Amino acid sequence: MPSYIMGLVEVAERPGMISFATGLPDNSFFDTEGLRGSVDRVLSGDGACPALQYGATAGFRPLREKIAERCRSELGFEASADDVFMTNGSQECFDQLGRMFLNRGDTMAVENPGYLGALQSFSSYGPIFRAVEMTDDGPDGEMLSDSVESGAKMFYSIPNFQNPSGRSYSRSARLSVSKIIEGSGCLLVEDDAYGELGYNGRPGSTIKSMAPEDTVLLGSFSKTISPGMRVGWMVVPDWMKEVANRSIEAASLQSGSFSQRVIDDFLSNNDYEEYLSSLRRGYKHKKRIFLDAMEDRLPEAMRWNDPAGGMFIWLRSPDGTDAMKLFELALDKGLVTMPGRPFHIKGGENTVRLNFATPSAGEIEDGMKILGGVCRDLYCL
Ligand SMILES: Cc1ncc(COP(=O)(O)O)c(C=O)c1O
């Protein structure tokens, strides 16, 4: 599959470009002072050499204990540090899961639309993707049941503030998915990359809490603390621990334990709840600025949603139109957007993913002027 995501990151970095395209956090939200303090502490005293040395394959145990504690207190399921495997960002989990469970020609159920980066990663293992259509409530239950009954090995899902659409599963959709998956032999991969960024809290319980033996929950500090540190994890059922350990060891021996120690220190020495609350307030505010600019600048025939968390707004041009043209024309005028088509197994020609988290207020204003002009030119609205 073509590499859209990192390609667009490069385009967006060209001088003078405004980007609504990628999923990068706002630079000004990084706690550089807090992290500098953590790096200093990690590299001081007796801990300095272990921090620079090889570490355990599953990751730095105190951090895994903190993640397990959060699973119990916030995500509603029993977990211990032994169930948590640290990875180089949660992106690596896709490759690990593909390596562990997919053979060429296996069927795999995926959300349509779904996260392109995961589709790219899983596709290295040659599965046949079965599209499960997404509604505003969650995945189409009948399509998911059909896929599972026909032997799908996995279902990859993002129940909270999905990338690309910003949508979340309703409570009843979570329950239905758990019932379809439980005991079916199909593994649910529950990606919670944006779960901590709910402006009014989490939109529902984790499906892992409903079907713990059939679900792997993926998490990441990329959207909260720093994507550059590459610290993600998977919380696996008991039966998967040994194979997960062997698979990570074979691939990379271990993921970067220096970053894990820095994050562990950051969590120990800062009020993480307060930190998260301020992030959520910050992103909620940016979303408001972005939506206001959309209201002001985009013609009425364009449609979009108002997500309750995460970083993305899902824009639709009128039915039958091709948003790829919108992408190309906007690019010519200095605005990078992300066409929605590549996030689909089928359909999605008239969709665009917009990221409100990265651009500044000024860039939002200028970028939206460009987008509004392009929409009017293209669709004669
Ligand atoms: C839904 C989703 N899952 C996983 C990832 C991978 O993130 P990371 O590897 O930085 O944890 C991303 C990145 O944008 C994402 O949007």
Coordinates of C-alpha atoms and ligand atoms in Angstrom, one line a residue:
M1 CA 0.0 0.0 0.0
P2 CA 1.3 3.5 -0.8
S3 CA 2.9 5.4 2.1
Y4 CA 0.5 8.3 2.4
I5 CA 1.0 9.2 6.1
M6 CA 4.7 9.9 6.3
G7 CA 4.6 11.3 2.7
L8 CA 2.2 13.9 3.9
V9 CA 4.2 14.7 7.0
E10 CA 7.1 15.6 4.7
V11 CA 4.9 17.7 2.4
A12 CA 3.5 19.5 5.4
E13 CA 7.0 20.4 6.7
R14 CA 7.8 22.4 3.5
P15 CA 8.1 26.1 4.3
G16 CA 4.9 28.1 4.1
M17 CA 2.6 25.0 4.0
I18 CA -0.4 24.9 6.4
S19 CA -1.3 21.4 7.4
F20 CA -4.7 20.0 8.5
A21 CA -3.4 16.6 7.4
T22 CA -1.4 14.6 9.9
G23 CA -2.2 13.3 13.4
L24 CA 0.6 15.2 15.2
P25 CA 0.0 16.6 18.7
D26 CA 0.3 20.4 19.2
N27 CA 4.0 21.2 19.8
S28 CA 3.1 23.8 22.4
F29 CA 1.4 21.1 24.6
F30 CA 4.5 19.1 25.2
D31 CA 5.7 19.4 28.8
T32 CA 9.4 20.0 27.9
E33 CA 10.3 21.2 31.4
G34 CA 8.7 18.3 33.1
L35 CA 10.4 15.8 30.7
R36 CA 13.8 17.5 31.1
G37 CA 13.5 17.0 34.8
S38 CA 12.7 13.3 34.2
V39 CA 15.6 12.8 31.9
D40 CA 17.9 14.4 34.5
R41 CA 16.6 12.2 37.3
V42 CA 16.8 9.1 35.1
L43 CA 20.4 9.8 34.3
S44 CA 21.5 10.6 37.8
G45 CA 22.8 8.3 40.5
D46 CA 22.5 4.5 40.5
G47 CA 19.7 4.4 37.9
A48 CA 21.8 5.9 35.2
C49 CA 23.6 2.7 33.9
P50 CA 20.5 0.5 34.0
A51 CA 18.7 3.2 32.0
L52 CA 21.3 3.0 29.3
Q53 CA 21.6 -0.8 29.4
Y54 CA 19.5 -3.5 27.7
G55 CA 16.3 -4.3 29.6
A56 CA 13.6 -6.9 29.8
T57 CA 11.8 -7.8 26.6
A58 CA 8.4 -7.0 28.0
G59 CA 9.6 -3.5 29.1
F60 CA 10.3 -1.5 32.3
R61 CA 8.3 -3.1 35.1
P62 CA 7.4 -0.1 37.1
L63 CA 5.9 1.5 34.0
R64 CA 4.0 -1.7 33.2
E65 CA 2.7 -1.7 36.8
K66 CA 1.4 1.9 36.3
I67 CA -0.3 0.9 33.0
A68 CA -1.9 -2.1 34.7
E69 CA -3.1 0.1 37.5
R70 CA -4.8 2.4 35.0
C71 CA -6.4 -0.6 33.3
R72 CA -8.0 -1.5 36.6
S73 CA -9.0 2.0 37.8
E74 CA -9.9 3.7 34.5
L75 CA -10.5 1.0 31.8
G76 CA -12.5 -1.4 33.9
F77 CA -10.6 -4.7 33.7
E78 CA -8.2 -6.8 35.7
A79 CA -4.6 -6.6 34.6
S80 CA -1.2 -7.0 36.2
A81 CA 2.2 -5.9 34.9
D82 CA 2.7 -9.4 33.5
D83 CA -0.1 -8.7 31.0
V84 CA 1.5 -5.5 29.6
F85 CA 4.1 -5.6 26.8
M86 CA 5.8 -2.4 25.9
T87 CA 6.4 -1.7 22.2
N88 CA 8.0 1.1 20.0
G89 CA 4.8 3.1 19.8
S90 CA 1.5 1.2 19.4
Q91 CA 2.2 1.1 15.7
E92 CA 4.6 -1.8 16.4
C93 CA 1.7 -3.8 17.9
F94 CA 0.1 -4.2 14.5
D95 CA 3.2 -5.8 13.1
Q96 CA 3.6 -8.0 16.2
L97 CA 0.0 -9.1 16.0
G98 CA 0.3 -9.8 12.2
R99 CA 3.5 -11.8 12.8
M100 CA 1.8 -13.8 15.6
F101 CA -1.6 -14.5 14.1
L102 CA -1.9 -13.8 10.3
N103 CA -1.0 -16.0 7.4
R104 CA -1.2 -15.0 3.8
G105 CA -4.8 -15.4 2.6
D106 CA -6.4 -15.3 6.1
T107 CA -9.4 -13.1 6.5
M108 CA -9.3 -10.1 8.7
A109 CA -12.2 -7.7 9.6
V110 CA -11.5 -4.0 9.6
E111 CA -13.5 -0.9 10.1
N112 CA -14.4 0.9 6.9
P113 CA -13.1 3.6 7.1
G114 CA -10.3 2.6 9.4
Y115 CA -6.8 3.7 10.4
L116 CA -4.6 3.6 7.4
G117 CA -1.4 3.0 9.3
A118 CA -2.8 -0.2 10.7
L119 CA -4.0 -1.4 7.3
Q120 CA -0.6 -0.8 5.9
S121 CA 1.1 -2.7 8.7
F122 CA -1.3 -5.7 8.7
S123 CA -1.1 -5.8 4.9
S124 CA 2.6 -7.0 5.1
Y125 CA 1.2 -10.3 6.3
G126 CA -1.1 -10.7 3.2
P127 CA -4.5 -10.9 4.8
I128 CA -7.7 -10.5 2.9
F129 CA -9.5 -7.5 4.5
R130 CA -13.2 -7.7 5.0
A131 CA -14.7 -4.2 5.3
V132 CA -17.1 -3.7 8.2
E133 CA -19.1 -0.5 7.5
M134 CA -19.0 2.2 10.2
T135 CA -22.1 4.1 11.2
D136 CA -22.2 7.0 13.7
D137 CA -22.9 4.4 16.4
G138 CA -20.1 1.9 15.6
P139 CA -19.6 -1.0 13.3
D140 CA -22.4 -2.7 11.4
G141 CA -23.2 -5.7 13.6
E142 CA -24.4 -7.9 10.7
M143 CA -21.3 -7.4 8.7
L144 CA -19.1 -8.1 11.6
S145 CA -21.0 -11.3 12.5
D146 CA -20.7 -12.4 8.9
S147 CA -16.9 -11.8 8.9
V148 CA -16.5 -13.6 12.2
E149 CA -18.6 -16.6 11.1
S150 CA -16.7 -16.9 7.9
G151 CA -13.5 -17.3 9.9
A152 CA -11.9 -13.8 10.3
K153 CA -8.8 -14.2 12.5
M154 CA -9.0 -10.6 13.9
F155 CA -11.1 -7.5 14.0
Y156 CA -9.2 -4.3 14.2
S157 CA -11.2 -1.5 15.9
I158 CA -10.9 2.0 17.4
P159 CA -13.9 2.5 19.7
N160 CA -12.8 5.9 21.0
F161 CA -12.5 9.0 18.7
Q162 CA -11.5 7.0 15.7
N163 CA -8.8 7.9 13.3
P164 CA -9.9 9.0 10.7
S165 CA -13.5 9.9 11.5
G166 CA -13.4 11.1 15.1
R167 CA -16.5 8.9 15.8
S168 CA -16.9 6.7 18.9
Y169 CA -18.8 3.5 19.4
S170 CA -22.1 3.8 21.4
R171 CA -22.4 1.7 24.6
S172 CA -24.7 -0.7 22.9
A173 CA -22.3 -1.2 19.9
R174 CA -19.5 -2.0 22.4
L175 CA -21.7 -4.7 24.0
S176 CA -22.8 -6.1 20.6
V177 CA -19.1 -6.3 19.4
S178 CA -18.1 -8.1 22.6
K179 CA -20.9 -10.6 22.2
I180 CA -20.0 -11.3 18.6
I181 CA -16.3 -11.7 19.4
E182 CA -16.5 -13.6 22.7
G183 CA -15.6 -17.3 22.2
S184 CA -15.6 -16.9 18.4
G185 CA -11.9 -17.5 17.8
C186 CA -11.7 -14.0 16.2
L187 CA -9.3 -11.8 18.2
L188 CA -10.4 -8.3 18.9
V189 CA -7.7 -5.7 18.5
E190 CA -9.0 -2.7 20.5
D191 CA -6.9 0.3 19.7
D192 CA -7.2 3.0 22.4
A193 CA -4.7 5.5 21.0
Y194 CA -7.1 8.5 21.6
G195 CA -9.0 7.2 24.6
E196 CA -7.4 9.6 27.1
L197 CA -8.4 12.6 25.0
G198 CA -12.1 12.5 25.7
Y199 CA -13.2 16.1 26.4
N200 CA -16.1 14.9 28.5
G201 CA -14.5 11.6 29.6
R202 CA -14.5 8.3 27.9
P203 CA -17.4 7.6 25.6
G204 CA -18.0 4.1 27.0
S205 CA -16.4 1.1 28.7
T206 CA -13.6 -0.8 27.0
I207 CA -14.6 -3.9 25.0
K208 CA -11.6 -5.5 26.7
S209 CA -13.6 -5.2 30.0
M210 CA -16.5 -7.2 28.4
A211 CA -14.5 -9.9 26.5
P212 CA -11.1 -9.9 28.3
E213 CA -9.9 -13.3 26.9
D214 CA -10.7 -12.4 23.3
T215 CA -9.3 -8.9 23.3
V216 CA -5.9 -7.3 23.0
L217 CA -6.0 -3.6 24.1
L218 CA -3.4 -1.3 22.5
G219 CA -2.3 2.0 24.2
S220 CA 0.2 4.7 23.6
F221 CA 1.8 7.8 25.2
S222 CA 2.2 9.3 21.7
K223 CA -1.0 11.5 21.8
T224 CA -0.6 12.5 25.5
I225 CA 3.2 12.8 26.3
S226 CA 5.3 12.5 23.1
P227 CA 5.2 10.5 19.9
G228 CA 8.9 10.9 19.4
M229 CA 9.6 8.8 22.5
R230 CA 7.9 5.9 20.8
V231 CA 6.3 4.3 23.9
G232 CA 3.3 2.1 23.3
W233 CA 2.0 -1.1 24.7
M234 CA -0.4 -4.0 24.4
V235 CA -2.4 -5.6 27.2
V236 CA -2.8 -9.3 26.2
P237 CA -4.9 -12.2 27.5
D238 CA -3.1 -14.8 29.6
W239 CA -2.9 -17.3 26.7
M240 CA -0.9 -14.8 24.5
K241 CA 1.8 -13.8 27.0
E242 CA 4.4 -16.4 26.0
V243 CA 4.0 -15.9 22.2
A244 CA 4.0 -12.1 22.6
N245 CA 7.3 -12.3 24.6
R246 CA 8.9 -14.5 22.0
S247 CA 7.7 -12.4 19.1
I248 CA 9.0 -9.1 20.6
E249 CA 12.3 -10.7 21.4
A250 CA 12.7 -12.0 17.9
A251 CA 11.8 -8.7 16.3
S252 CA 13.7 -6.2 18.5
L253 CA 14.9 -7.8 21.7
Q254 CA 13.0 -5.1 23.6
S255 CA 11.6 -1.6 22.9
G256 CA 13.5 1.5 24.1
S257 CA 13.7 1.2 27.8
F258 CA 15.3 4.7 28.2
S259 CA 12.1 6.4 27.0
Q260 CA 10.1 4.1 29.2
R261 CA 12.0 5.1 32.3
V262 CA 11.7 8.8 31.4
I263 CA 7.9 8.4 31.1
D264 CA 7.7 6.3 34.3
D265 CA 9.6 9.1 36.1
F266 CA 7.3 11.7 34.5
L267 CA 4.2 9.9 35.8
S268 CA 5.7 9.5 39.3
N269 CA 6.7 13.1 39.7
N270 CA 3.8 15.0 38.1
D271 CA 0.0 15.1 38.6
Y272 CA -0.9 13.1 35.5
E273 CA -4.6 13.7 36.0
E274 CA -4.2 17.4 36.0
Y275 CA -1.8 17.2 33.0
L276 CA -4.4 15.2 31.1
S277 CA -7.2 17.6 32.0
S278 CA -5.2 20.5 30.7
L279 CA -4.5 18.7 27.4
R280 CA -8.2 17.9 27.0
R281 CA -9.1 21.5 27.7
G282 CA -6.5 22.6 25.1
Y283 CA -7.7 20.3 22.4
K284 CA -11.3 21.0 23.1
H285 CA -10.6 24.8 22.7
K286 CA -8.7 24.1 19.4
K287 CA -11.6 22.0 18.1
R288 CA -14.0 24.9 18.9
I289 CA -11.8 27.4 16.9
F290 CA -11.6 24.9 14.0
L291 CA -15.4 24.3 14.0
D292 CA -16.1 28.0 14.2
A293 CA -13.8 28.6 11.2
M294 CA -15.6 25.8 9.3
E295 CA -19.0 27.3 10.0
D296 CA -17.7 30.7 8.8
R297 CA -15.8 29.6 5.7
L298 CA -17.2 26.3 4.3
P299 CA -20.3 26.2 2.0
E300 CA -23.4 24.7 3.4
A301 CA -23.4 21.6 1.2
M302 CA -20.2 20.4 2.9
R303 CA -21.0 18.2 6.0
W304 CA -18.9 17.5 9.1
N305 CA -19.1 16.1 12.6
D306 CA -18.3 17.5 16.1
P307 CA -16.2 14.8 17.8
A308 CA -16.2 14.5 21.6
G309 CA -12.4 13.8 21.7
G310 CA -9.3 13.0 19.8
M311 CA -7.8 15.1 17.0
F312 CA -9.9 14.6 13.9
I313 CA -13.0 16.0 12.1
W314 CA -14.5 14.1 9.2
L315 CA -15.5 16.2 6.3
R316 CA -17.8 15.2 3.4
S317 CA -18.2 16.8 0.1
P318 CA -21.6 16.3 -1.7
D319 CA -22.4 12.7 -2.7
G320 CA -20.9 11.7 -6.0
T321 CA -18.0 14.2 -5.8
D322 CA -14.4 13.3 -5.5
A323 CA -12.5 14.8 -2.6
M324 CA -9.2 13.8 -4.1
K325 CA -9.6 16.9 -6.3
L326 CA -10.2 19.0 -3.3
F327 CA -6.9 17.6 -1.8
E328 CA -5.0 18.4 -5.0
L329 CA -6.4 21.9 -5.4
A330 CA -5.9 22.8 -1.8
L331 CA -2.3 21.5 -2.0
D332 CA -1.6 23.9 -4.9
K333 CA -2.7 26.8 -2.7
G334 CA -0.6 25.8 0.3
L335 CA -3.0 23.7 2.4
V336 CA -2.4 20.0 3.1
T337 CA -5.5 17.9 3.9
M338 CA -5.8 14.1 4.1
P339 CA -8.1 12.5 1.5
G340 CA -10.5 10.0 3.2
R341 CA -10.4 7.4 0.3
P342 CA -7.1 5.7 1.4
F343 CA -8.7 4.9 4.8
H344 CA -11.3 2.8 3.1
I345 CA -11.4 -0.7 1.7
K346 CA -14.2 0.5 -0.5
G347 CA -16.0 3.8 -1.0
G348 CA -15.2 7.1 0.8
E349 CA -14.4 9.1 -2.4
N350 CA -16.2 12.2 -1.0
T351 CA -14.5 12.2 2.4
V352 CA -11.6 14.2 3.9
R353 CA -9.9 13.8 7.3
L354 CA -9.0 17.1 9.0
N355 CA -6.7 17.4 12.0
F356 CA -7.5 20.4 14.3
A357 CA -4.8 19.5 16.9
T358 CA -1.6 20.6 15.0
P359 CA -2.3 24.0 13.3
S360 CA -2.1 27.2 15.3
A361 CA -5.2 29.5 15.5
G362 CA -3.7 31.7 12.8
E363 CA -3.1 28.7 10.5
I364 CA -6.6 27.4 11.1
E365 CA -8.0 30.8 10.0
D366 CA -5.8 31.0 6.9
G367 CA -6.2 27.3 6.0
M368 CA -9.9 27.4 6.3
K369 CA -10.0 30.4 3.9
I370 CA -8.2 28.3 1.3
L371 CA -10.4 25.3 2.0
G372 CA -13.6 27.3 1.6
G373 CA -12.4 28.8 -1.7
V374 CA -11.5 25.4 -3.0
C375 CA -14.8 23.9 -2.1
R376 CA -16.7 26.7 -3.8
D377 CA -14.5 26.5 -6.9
L378 CA -14.9 22.7 -7.2
Y379 CA -18.5 22.2 -6.3
C380 CA -19.9 25.5 -7.7
L381 CA -21.6 26.0 -4.3
Ligands
LIG1 C1 -5.5 5.0 15.8 C2 -4.0 5.0 15.9 N1 -3.4 3.9 16.4 C3 -2.1 3.8 16.5 C4 -1.3 4.9 16.1 C5 0.2 4.7 16.2 O1 0.7 5.6 17.2 P1 2.0 5.4 17.9 O2 2.8 4.3 17.3 O3 2.7 6.7 17.9 O4 1.6 4.9 19.3 C6 -1.9 6.0 15.6 C7 -1.0 7.2 15.1 O5 -1.5 8.2 14.6 C8 -3.3 6.1 15.5 O6 -3.9 7.2 15.0

